[in-house]
PDB file of C-alpha atoms in Angstrom:
ATOM      1  CA  MET A   1       7.209 -71.380 -27.160  1.00  0.00           C
ATOM      2  CA  ALA A   2       7.129 -68.642 -29.932  1.00  0.00           C
ATOM      3  CA  THR A   3       4.593 -65.575 -29.701  1.00  0.00           C
ATOM      4  CA  LEU A   4       3.399 -63.097 -32.089  1.00  0.00           C
ATOM      5  CA  ARG A   5       1.501 -60.164 -30.661  1.00  0.00           C
ATOM      6  CA  VAL A   6      -0.317 -58.050 -33.377  1.00  0.00           C
ATOM      7  CA  ASP A   7      -3.143 -55.295 -32.990  1.00  0.00           C
ATOM      8  CA  ALA A   8      -6.192 -56.835 -33.632  1.00  0.00           C
ATOM      9  CA  SER A   9      -7.122 -55.836 -36.961  1.00  0.00           C
ATOM     10  CA  LEU A  10      -7.577 -57.637 -40.058  1.00  0.00           C
ATOM     11  CA  ASP A  11      -4.460 -55.996 -41.769  1.00  0.00           C
ATOM     12  CA  ASN A  12      -2.486 -58.288 -39.724  1.00  0.00           C
ATOM     13  CA  LEU A  13      -3.944 -61.408 -40.874  1.00  0.00           C
ATOM     14  CA  ASP A  14      -1.393 -62.389 -43.387  1.00  0.00           C
ATOM     15  CA  ARG A  15       1.389 -61.728 -41.013  1.00  0.00           C
ATOM     16  CA  LEU A  16      -0.245 -63.779 -38.409  1.00  0.00           C
ATOM     17  CA  ILE A  17      -0.997 -66.726 -40.793  1.00  0.00           C
ATOM     18  CA  ALA A  18       2.619 -66.536 -42.044  1.00  0.00           C
ATOM     19  CA  PHE A  19       4.059 -66.774 -38.556  1.00  0.00           C
ATOM     20  CA  CYS A  20       1.923 -69.913 -37.616  1.00  0.00           C
ATOM     21  CA  GLU A  21       2.667 -71.612 -40.867  1.00  0.00           C
ATOM     22  CA  GLU A  22       6.392 -71.047 -40.421  1.00  0.00           C
ATOM     23  CA  GLU A  23       5.933 -72.648 -36.982  1.00  0.00           C
ATOM     24  CA  ALA A  24       3.857 -75.729 -38.192  1.00  0.00           C
ATOM     25  CA  ALA A  25       6.495 -76.214 -41.095  1.00  0.00           C
ATOM     26  CA  ALA A  26       9.326 -76.021 -38.268  1.00  0.00           C
ATOM     27  CA  ALA A  27       7.387 -78.849 -36.455  1.00  0.00           C
ATOM     28  CA  GLY A  28       7.373 -80.862 -39.760  1.00  0.00           C
ATOM     29  CA  MET A  29       3.750 -80.786 -40.711  1.00  0.00           C
ATOM     30  CA  SER A  30       2.639 -81.397 -44.186  1.00  0.00           C
ATOM     31  CA  PRO A  31       1.360 -78.630 -46.392  1.00  0.00           C
ATOM     32  CA  GLY A  32      -2.203 -80.251 -45.830  1.00  0.00           C
ATOM     33  CA  MET A  33      -2.179 -80.099 -42.274  1.00  0.00           C
ATOM     34  CA  ILE A  34      -0.706 -76.552 -42.329  1.00  0.00           C
ATOM     35  CA  GLY A  35      -3.696 -75.595 -44.421  1.00  0.00           C
ATOM     36  CA  ARG A  36      -6.253 -76.720 -42.053  1.00  0.00           C
ATOM     37  CA  LEU A  37      -4.188 -75.201 -38.848  1.00  0.00           C
ATOM     38  CA  ALA A  38      -4.445 -71.817 -40.727  1.00  0.00           C
ATOM     39  CA  LEU A  39      -8.256 -72.052 -41.232  1.00  0.00           C
ATOM     40  CA  ALA A  40      -8.580 -72.476 -37.695  1.00  0.00           C
ATOM     41  CA  VAL A  41      -6.256 -69.931 -36.657  1.00  0.00           C
ATOM     42  CA  GLU A  42      -7.594 -67.289 -39.213  1.00  0.00           C
ATOM     43  CA  GLU A  43     -11.339 -68.094 -37.572  1.00  0.00           C
ATOM     44  CA  ALA A  44      -9.885 -67.642 -34.110  1.00  0.00           C
ATOM     45  CA  PHE A  45      -8.180 -64.310 -35.071  1.00  0.00           C
ATOM     46  CA  VAL A  46     -11.139 -62.770 -37.187  1.00  0.00           C
ATOM     47  CA  ASN A  47     -13.540 -63.449 -33.956  1.00  0.00           C
ATOM     48  CA  ILE A  48     -11.120 -61.290 -31.989  1.00  0.00           C
ATOM     49  CA  CYS A  49     -10.681 -58.681 -34.476  1.00  0.00           C
ATOM     50  CA  SER A  50     -14.638 -58.472 -34.745  1.00  0.00           C
ATOM     51  CA  TYR A  51     -15.681 -58.888 -31.220  1.00  0.00           C
ATOM     52  CA  ALA A  52     -13.149 -58.856 -28.424  1.00  0.00           C
ATOM     53  CA  TYR A  53     -12.764 -54.703 -28.539  1.00  0.00           C
ATOM     54  CA  PRO A  54     -16.209 -52.975 -29.201  1.00  0.00           C
ATOM     55  CA  GLN A  55     -14.245 -49.728 -28.544  1.00  0.00           C
ATOM     56  CA  GLY A  56     -11.429 -50.685 -31.117  1.00  0.00           C
ATOM     57  CA  GLY A  57      -7.739 -51.011 -30.268  1.00  0.00           C
ATOM     58  CA  GLY A  58      -6.540 -54.153 -28.420  1.00  0.00           C
ATOM     59  CA  PHE A  59      -4.300 -57.015 -29.305  1.00  0.00           C
ATOM     60  CA  ALA A  60      -4.266 -60.573 -30.362  1.00  0.00           C
ATOM     61  CA  GLU A  61      -1.579 -62.646 -29.408  1.00  0.00           C
ATOM     62  CA  LEU A  62      -0.545 -66.333 -30.660  1.00  0.00           C
ATOM     63  CA  ARG A  63       1.392 -68.774 -28.993  1.00  0.00           C
ATOM     64  CA  SER A  64       2.854 -71.544 -30.573  1.00  0.00           C
ATOM     65  CA  THR A  65       4.122 -74.891 -28.642  1.00  0.00           C
ATOM     66  CA  ALA A  66       5.490 -77.895 -30.182  1.00  0.00           C
ATOM     67  CA  THR A  67       4.282 -80.719 -27.652  1.00  0.00           C
ATOM     68  CA  ALA A  68       4.517 -84.544 -27.706  1.00  0.00           C
ATOM     69  CA  ASP A  69       1.030 -84.562 -29.012  1.00  0.00           C
ATOM     70  CA  GLY A  70       1.109 -81.970 -31.674  1.00  0.00           C
ATOM     71  CA  LEU A  71       1.390 -78.045 -32.266  1.00  0.00           C
ATOM     72  CA  GLU A  72      -0.404 -76.319 -29.455  1.00  0.00           C
ATOM     73  CA  ILE A  73      -1.529 -72.872 -30.644  1.00  0.00           C
ATOM     74  CA  GLU A  74      -3.094 -70.528 -28.172  1.00  0.00           C
ATOM     75  CA  MET A  75      -4.930 -67.188 -29.208  1.00  0.00           C
ATOM     76  CA  ALA A  76      -5.007 -64.683 -26.422  1.00  0.00           C
ATOM     77  CA  ASP A  77      -6.725 -61.102 -26.302  1.00  0.00           C
ATOM     78  CA  ALA A  78      -7.525 -58.941 -23.675  1.00  0.00           C
ATOM     79  CA  GLY A  79     -11.183 -57.980 -24.614  1.00  0.00           C
ATOM     80  CA  ALA A  80     -14.241 -58.803 -23.228  1.00  0.00           C
ATOM     81  CA  PRO A  81     -14.980 -62.360 -21.651  1.00  0.00           C
ATOM     82  CA  PHE A  82     -16.220 -64.374 -24.426  1.00  0.00           C
ATOM     83  CA  ASP A  83     -16.098 -68.210 -25.145  1.00  0.00           C
ATOM     84  CA  LEU A  84     -16.389 -68.933 -28.754  1.00  0.00           C
ATOM     85  CA  LEU A  85     -16.503 -72.471 -27.954  1.00  0.00           C
ATOM     86  CA  SER A  86     -19.951 -71.790 -26.446  1.00  0.00           C
ATOM     87  CA  LEU A  87     -21.813 -71.156 -29.605  1.00  0.00           C
ATOM     88  CA  PRO A  88     -23.697 -73.941 -31.284  1.00  0.00           C
ATOM     89  CA  ASP A  89     -22.338 -75.170 -34.885  1.00  0.00           C
ATOM     90  CA  PRO A  90     -24.564 -73.662 -37.745  1.00  0.00           C
ATOM     91  CA  ASP A  91     -27.246 -75.951 -39.439  1.00  0.00           C
ATOM     92  CA  THR A  92     -25.465 -76.732 -42.522  1.00  0.00           C
ATOM     93  CA  SER A  93     -28.314 -78.654 -44.193  1.00  0.00           C
ATOM     94  CA  LEU A  94     -30.216 -75.495 -44.869  1.00  0.00           C
ATOM     95  CA  SER A  95     -31.012 -74.156 -48.428  1.00  0.00           C
ATOM     96  CA  ILE A  96     -29.545 -70.999 -49.843  1.00  0.00           C
ATOM     97  CA  ASP A  97     -32.569 -69.026 -48.879  1.00  0.00           C
ATOM     98  CA  GLN A  98     -32.703 -70.007 -45.509  1.00  0.00           C
ATOM     99  CA  ARG A  99     -28.753 -69.985 -45.086  1.00  0.00           C
ATOM    100  CA  GLN A 100     -27.260 -67.266 -42.997  1.00  0.00           C
ATOM    101  CA  ALA A 101     -23.727 -66.012 -43.439  1.00  0.00           C
ATOM    102  CA  GLY A 102     -22.542 -66.494 -39.748  1.00  0.00           C
ATOM    103  CA  GLY A 103     -21.576 -69.167 -37.451  1.00  0.00           C
ATOM    104  CA  LEU A 104     -19.237 -71.040 -39.538  1.00  0.00           C
ATOM    105  CA  GLY A 105     -16.019 -69.895 -37.767  1.00  0.00           C
ATOM    106  CA  VAL A 106     -16.778 -71.854 -34.738  1.00  0.00           C
ATOM    107  CA  HIS A 107     -17.369 -74.731 -36.714  1.00  0.00           C
ATOM    108  CA  PHE A 108     -14.135 -74.829 -38.672  1.00  0.00           C
ATOM    109  CA  ILE A 109     -12.285 -74.300 -35.436  1.00  0.00           C
ATOM    110  CA  ARG A 110     -14.060 -77.516 -34.055  1.00  0.00           C
ATOM    111  CA  HIS A 111     -13.334 -79.303 -37.330  1.00  0.00           C
ATOM    112  CA  PHE A 112      -9.869 -78.625 -38.281  1.00  0.00           C
ATOM    113  CA  SER A 113      -8.488 -78.769 -34.659  1.00  0.00           C
ATOM    114  CA  ASP A 114      -7.861 -82.037 -32.973  1.00  0.00           C
ATOM    115  CA  ARG A 115      -8.969 -80.305 -29.698  1.00  0.00           C
ATOM    116  CA  ALA A 116      -9.944 -77.017 -28.289  1.00  0.00           C
ATOM    117  CA  ASP A 117     -10.918 -75.190 -25.161  1.00  0.00           C
ATOM    118  CA  TYR A 118     -11.288 -72.133 -23.717  1.00  0.00           C
ATOM    119  CA  ARG A 119     -10.429 -70.459 -20.421  1.00  0.00           C
ATOM    120  CA  ARG A 120     -10.529 -66.853 -19.062  1.00  0.00           C
ATOM    121  CA  GLU A 121      -7.140 -66.125 -17.122  1.00  0.00           C
ATOM    122  CA  GLY A 122      -5.360 -62.933 -15.946  1.00  0.00           C
ATOM    123  CA  GLY A 123      -8.051 -60.828 -17.807  1.00  0.00           C
ATOM    124  CA  GLN A 124      -7.494 -62.850 -21.028  1.00  0.00           C
ATOM    125  CA  ASN A 125      -9.688 -64.852 -23.091  1.00  0.00           C
ATOM    126  CA  LEU A 126      -7.428 -67.834 -23.902  1.00  0.00           C
ATOM    127  CA  LEU A 127      -8.480 -70.228 -26.750  1.00  0.00           C
ATOM    128  CA  ARG A 128      -6.175 -73.241 -27.129  1.00  0.00           C
ATOM    129  CA  MET A 129      -6.128 -75.535 -30.124  1.00  0.00           C
ATOM    130  CA  LEU A 130      -4.299 -78.566 -30.692  1.00  0.00           C
ATOM    131  CA  PHE A 131      -3.017 -79.865 -33.998  1.00  0.00           C
ATOM    132  CA  ARG A 132      -1.639 -83.188 -34.369  1.00  0.00           C
ATOM    133  CA  TYR A 133       1.545 -83.512 -36.361  1.00  0.00           C
ATOM    134  CA  GLN A 134       0.128 -86.292 -38.713  1.00  0.00           C
ATOM    135  CA  PRO A 135      -3.617 -87.128 -39.381  1.00  0.00           C
ATOM    136  CA  GLU A 136      -5.175 -89.764 -36.850  1.00  0.00           C
ATOM    137  CA  LYS A 137      -5.373 -93.193 -38.068  1.00  0.00           C
ATOM    138  CA  GLY A 138      -8.923 -94.556 -38.763  1.00  0.00           C
TER     139      GLY A 138
ATOM    140  CA  MET B   1      -6.548 -63.223 -54.385  1.00  0.00           C
ATOM    141  CA  GLU B   2      -7.006 -62.747 -58.129  1.00  0.00           C
ATOM    142  CA  LEU B   3     -10.062 -62.921 -60.416  1.00  0.00           C
ATOM    143  CA  THR B   4     -10.543 -63.373 -63.927  1.00  0.00           C
ATOM    144  CA  SER B   5     -13.588 -63.798 -66.144  1.00  0.00           C
ATOM    145  CA  LYS B   6     -14.553 -64.823 -69.629  1.00  0.00           C
ATOM    146  CA  THR B   7     -17.850 -65.789 -71.441  1.00  0.00           C
ATOM    147  CA  ILE B   8     -18.214 -69.202 -72.980  1.00  0.00           C
ATOM    148  CA  ASP B   9     -21.586 -69.763 -74.810  1.00  0.00           C
ATOM    149  CA  ALA B  10     -23.547 -67.009 -72.775  1.00  0.00           C
ATOM    150  CA  VAL B  11     -22.051 -68.353 -69.602  1.00  0.00           C
ATOM    151  CA  THR B  12     -19.784 -66.304 -67.484  1.00  0.00           C
ATOM    152  CA  VAL B  13     -17.006 -68.127 -66.273  1.00  0.00           C
ATOM    153  CA  ILE B  14     -15.169 -66.636 -63.044  1.00  0.00           C
ATOM    154  CA  SER B  15     -11.847 -67.994 -61.913  1.00  0.00           C
ATOM    155  CA  LEU B  16     -10.650 -67.302 -58.591  1.00  0.00           C
ATOM    156  CA  GLN B  17      -6.806 -67.687 -57.547  1.00  0.00           C
ATOM    157  CA  GLY B  18      -4.838 -67.588 -54.521  1.00  0.00           C
ATOM    158  CA  ARG B  19      -6.388 -67.095 -50.685  1.00  0.00           C
ATOM    159  CA  VAL B  20     -10.000 -65.704 -50.127  1.00  0.00           C
ATOM    160  CA  ASP B  21      -9.642 -65.067 -46.462  1.00  0.00           C
ATOM    161  CA  ALA B  22     -11.176 -62.520 -44.162  1.00  0.00           C
ATOM    162  CA  PHE B  23      -8.700 -59.504 -45.519  1.00  0.00           C
ATOM    163  CA  THR B  24      -9.195 -60.293 -49.210  1.00  0.00           C
ATOM    164  CA  ALA B  25     -13.072 -61.412 -49.199  1.00  0.00           C
ATOM    165  CA  PRO B  26     -14.278 -57.575 -49.620  1.00  0.00           C
ATOM    166  CA  ALA B  27     -12.410 -57.069 -52.795  1.00  0.00           C
ATOM    167  CA  CYS B  28     -13.398 -60.567 -53.992  1.00  0.00           C
ATOM    168  CA  GLU B  29     -17.173 -59.810 -53.240  1.00  0.00           C
ATOM    169  CA  ILE B  30     -16.869 -56.514 -55.460  1.00  0.00           C
ATOM    170  CA  GLY B  31     -15.018 -58.079 -58.130  1.00  0.00           C
ATOM    171  CA  LEU B  32     -17.652 -60.784 -58.271  1.00  0.00           C
ATOM    172  CA  LYS B  33     -20.941 -58.607 -58.102  1.00  0.00           C
ATOM    173  CA  GLU B  34     -19.542 -56.192 -60.765  1.00  0.00           C
ATOM    174  CA  ARG B  35     -19.449 -59.247 -63.187  1.00  0.00           C
ATOM    175  CA  LEU B  36     -23.159 -60.259 -62.240  1.00  0.00           C
ATOM    176  CA  THR B  37     -25.876 -59.599 -64.628  1.00  0.00           C
ATOM    177  CA  ASP B  38     -29.773 -60.327 -64.143  1.00  0.00           C
ATOM    178  CA  GLY B  39     -30.373 -63.749 -64.734  1.00  0.00           C
ATOM    179  CA  ALA B  40     -26.740 -64.692 -65.411  1.00  0.00           C
ATOM    180  CA  ALA B  41     -25.561 -68.203 -65.757  1.00  0.00           C
ATOM    181  CA  LEU B  42     -22.073 -68.403 -63.642  1.00  0.00           C
ATOM    182  CA  VAL B  43     -19.666 -70.846 -63.131  1.00  0.00           C
ATOM    183  CA  LEU B  44     -17.274 -70.386 -60.523  1.00  0.00           C
ATOM    184  CA  ASP B  45     -13.847 -72.061 -61.374  1.00  0.00           C
ATOM    185  CA  LEU B  46     -11.948 -72.796 -57.867  1.00  0.00           C
ATOM    186  CA  GLY B  47      -9.174 -74.723 -59.497  1.00  0.00           C
ATOM    187  CA  GLY B  48      -6.685 -72.148 -58.821  1.00  0.00           C
ATOM    188  CA  LEU B  49      -7.893 -71.375 -55.314  1.00  0.00           C
ATOM    189  CA  GLU B  50      -5.423 -72.310 -52.648  1.00  0.00           C
ATOM    190  CA  TYR B  51      -7.358 -71.164 -49.398  1.00  0.00           C
ATOM    191  CA  ILE B  52     -10.764 -70.468 -48.768  1.00  0.00           C
ATOM    192  CA  SER B  53     -11.981 -69.390 -45.162  1.00  0.00           C
ATOM    193  CA  SER B  54     -15.449 -68.927 -43.956  1.00  0.00           C
ATOM    194  CA  ALA B  55     -15.454 -65.146 -45.164  1.00  0.00           C
ATOM    195  CA  GLY B  56     -14.896 -66.562 -48.557  1.00  0.00           C
ATOM    196  CA  LEU B  57     -17.733 -68.490 -48.068  1.00  0.00           C
ATOM    197  CA  ARG B  58     -19.879 -65.818 -47.052  1.00  0.00           C
ATOM    198  CA  VAL B  59     -19.188 -64.172 -50.327  1.00  0.00           C
ATOM    199  CA  ILE B  60     -20.276 -67.072 -52.478  1.00  0.00           C
ATOM    200  CA  LEU B  61     -23.415 -67.169 -50.388  1.00  0.00           C
ATOM    201  CA  ALA B  62     -23.990 -63.659 -50.892  1.00  0.00           C
ATOM    202  CA  VAL B  63     -23.409 -64.050 -54.781  1.00  0.00           C
ATOM    203  CA  ALA B  64     -25.770 -66.965 -54.815  1.00  0.00           C
ATOM    204  CA  LYS B  65     -28.486 -65.261 -53.170  1.00  0.00           C
ATOM    205  CA  VAL B  66     -28.329 -62.008 -55.508  1.00  0.00           C
ATOM    206  CA  LEU B  67     -28.242 -64.469 -58.620  1.00  0.00           C
ATOM    207  CA  LYS B  68     -31.309 -66.612 -57.177  1.00  0.00           C
ATOM    208  CA  SER B  69     -33.407 -63.328 -56.820  1.00  0.00           C
ATOM    209  CA  THR B  70     -32.989 -62.464 -60.600  1.00  0.00           C
ATOM    210  CA  SER B  71     -33.516 -66.298 -61.548  1.00  0.00           C
ATOM    211  CA  GLY B  72     -29.788 -66.746 -62.238  1.00  0.00           C
ATOM    212  CA  LYS B  73     -27.739 -69.896 -62.059  1.00  0.00           C
ATOM    213  CA  LEU B  74     -24.760 -70.610 -59.986  1.00  0.00           C
ATOM    214  CA  VAL B  75     -22.275 -73.696 -60.224  1.00  0.00           C
ATOM    215  CA  MET B  76     -18.798 -74.701 -59.274  1.00  0.00           C
ATOM    216  CA  ALA B  77     -15.901 -76.297 -61.127  1.00  0.00           C
ATOM    217  CA  ASN B  78     -12.695 -77.750 -59.852  1.00  0.00           C
ATOM    218  CA  VAL B  79     -13.341 -77.823 -56.373  1.00  0.00           C
ATOM    219  CA  THR B  80     -10.426 -80.026 -54.844  1.00  0.00           C
ATOM    220  CA  GLY B  81      -8.361 -80.460 -51.983  1.00  0.00           C
ATOM    221  CA  THR B  82      -8.784 -78.347 -48.828  1.00  0.00           C
ATOM    222  CA  VAL B  83     -11.093 -75.917 -50.346  1.00  0.00           C
ATOM    223  CA  ARG B  84     -13.342 -79.130 -51.091  1.00  0.00           C
ATOM    224  CA  GLU B  85     -13.190 -80.138 -47.507  1.00  0.00           C
ATOM    225  CA  VAL B  86     -13.979 -76.618 -46.558  1.00  0.00           C
ATOM    226  CA  PHE B  87     -17.298 -76.919 -48.790  1.00  0.00           C
ATOM    227  CA  GLU B  88     -18.079 -80.223 -47.471  1.00  0.00           C
ATOM    228  CA  ILE B  89     -17.974 -79.544 -43.984  1.00  0.00           C
ATOM    229  CA  SER B  90     -19.972 -76.051 -44.294  1.00  0.00           C
ATOM    230  CA  GLY B  91     -22.781 -77.837 -46.200  1.00  0.00           C
ATOM    231  CA  PHE B  92     -21.908 -75.662 -49.338  1.00  0.00           C
ATOM    232  CA  GLY B  93     -21.094 -79.121 -51.230  1.00  0.00           C
ATOM    233  CA  SER B  94     -24.887 -79.804 -51.043  1.00  0.00           C
ATOM    234  CA  ILE B  95     -26.270 -76.317 -51.678  1.00  0.00           C
ATOM    235  CA  PHE B  96     -24.017 -76.122 -54.843  1.00  0.00           C
ATOM    236  CA  THR B  97     -23.435 -78.409 -57.782  1.00  0.00           C
ATOM    237  CA  MET B  98     -19.825 -79.106 -58.243  1.00  0.00           C
ATOM    238  CA  TYR B  99     -18.495 -80.223 -61.686  1.00  0.00           C
ATOM    239  CA  ASP B 100     -15.172 -81.685 -62.182  1.00  0.00           C
ATOM    240  CA  SER B 101     -14.005 -79.265 -65.179  1.00  0.00           C
ATOM    241  CA  VAL B 102     -15.362 -75.976 -66.644  1.00  0.00           C
ATOM    242  CA  ASP B 103     -16.354 -77.471 -69.600  1.00  0.00           C
ATOM    243  CA  GLU B 104     -18.757 -79.844 -68.065  1.00  0.00           C
ATOM    244  CA  ALA B 105     -20.177 -76.973 -65.965  1.00  0.00           C
ATOM    245  CA  VAL B 106     -20.758 -74.974 -68.979  1.00  0.00           C
ATOM    246  CA  ALA B 107     -22.513 -77.587 -70.842  1.00  0.00           C
ATOM    247  CA  ALA B 108     -24.951 -78.323 -67.645  1.00  0.00           C
ATOM    248  CA  LEU B 109     -26.111 -74.673 -67.755  1.00  0.00           C
ATOM    249  CA  PRO B 110     -29.273 -73.968 -69.912  1.00  0.00           C
TER     250      PRO B 110
END
């Protein structure tokens, strides 16, 4: 397992994405698959930066594990208990006027990962996402 | 993230290059809004865009709302690859008309 812990600040987005892209490339994933993984990781990180620590400060940690099924990425924070996956998907059929800006992040996580789950453990929020090495057939 | 703009036949064409993510989105929004005029016809050329996250989509939606309030028009050109997938799954693919080239987009605007 490889881990990177950074302050939960958007200044660190580049570093976090570069780290998970390196891990994905080392696991043999294609550029297209890596781009999809980066999108899901960004949304998870932005959520931590925006909501986990209302008082500011705090960290986000990315844990990357190459498994038989694919690359498993776990995003951890020690902020307020919150299950991002409990949010509904936004209504993507609305017009420009009705459309609100929020809610797409969790939609991206569900779409671009092959599996996602949440648990609260040891005072941390743990969002685990699996990215298969190859697109699923069919 | 880089932003370049030009005018073709009274249509403003803005090209986005690189990555529009949560960190670069605020600068992108400022850059786009600086180039908006009331009632403008705008083509966003995304051919050089490698990556756009939901933060980038928010910027495009904000620009679209500003333009709509002044009876302007916004269309997309060269939306391909993962950027296109992001548009499709978020519903932006049906909100915005997407053209295969800047020329086609410019020709389609009044």
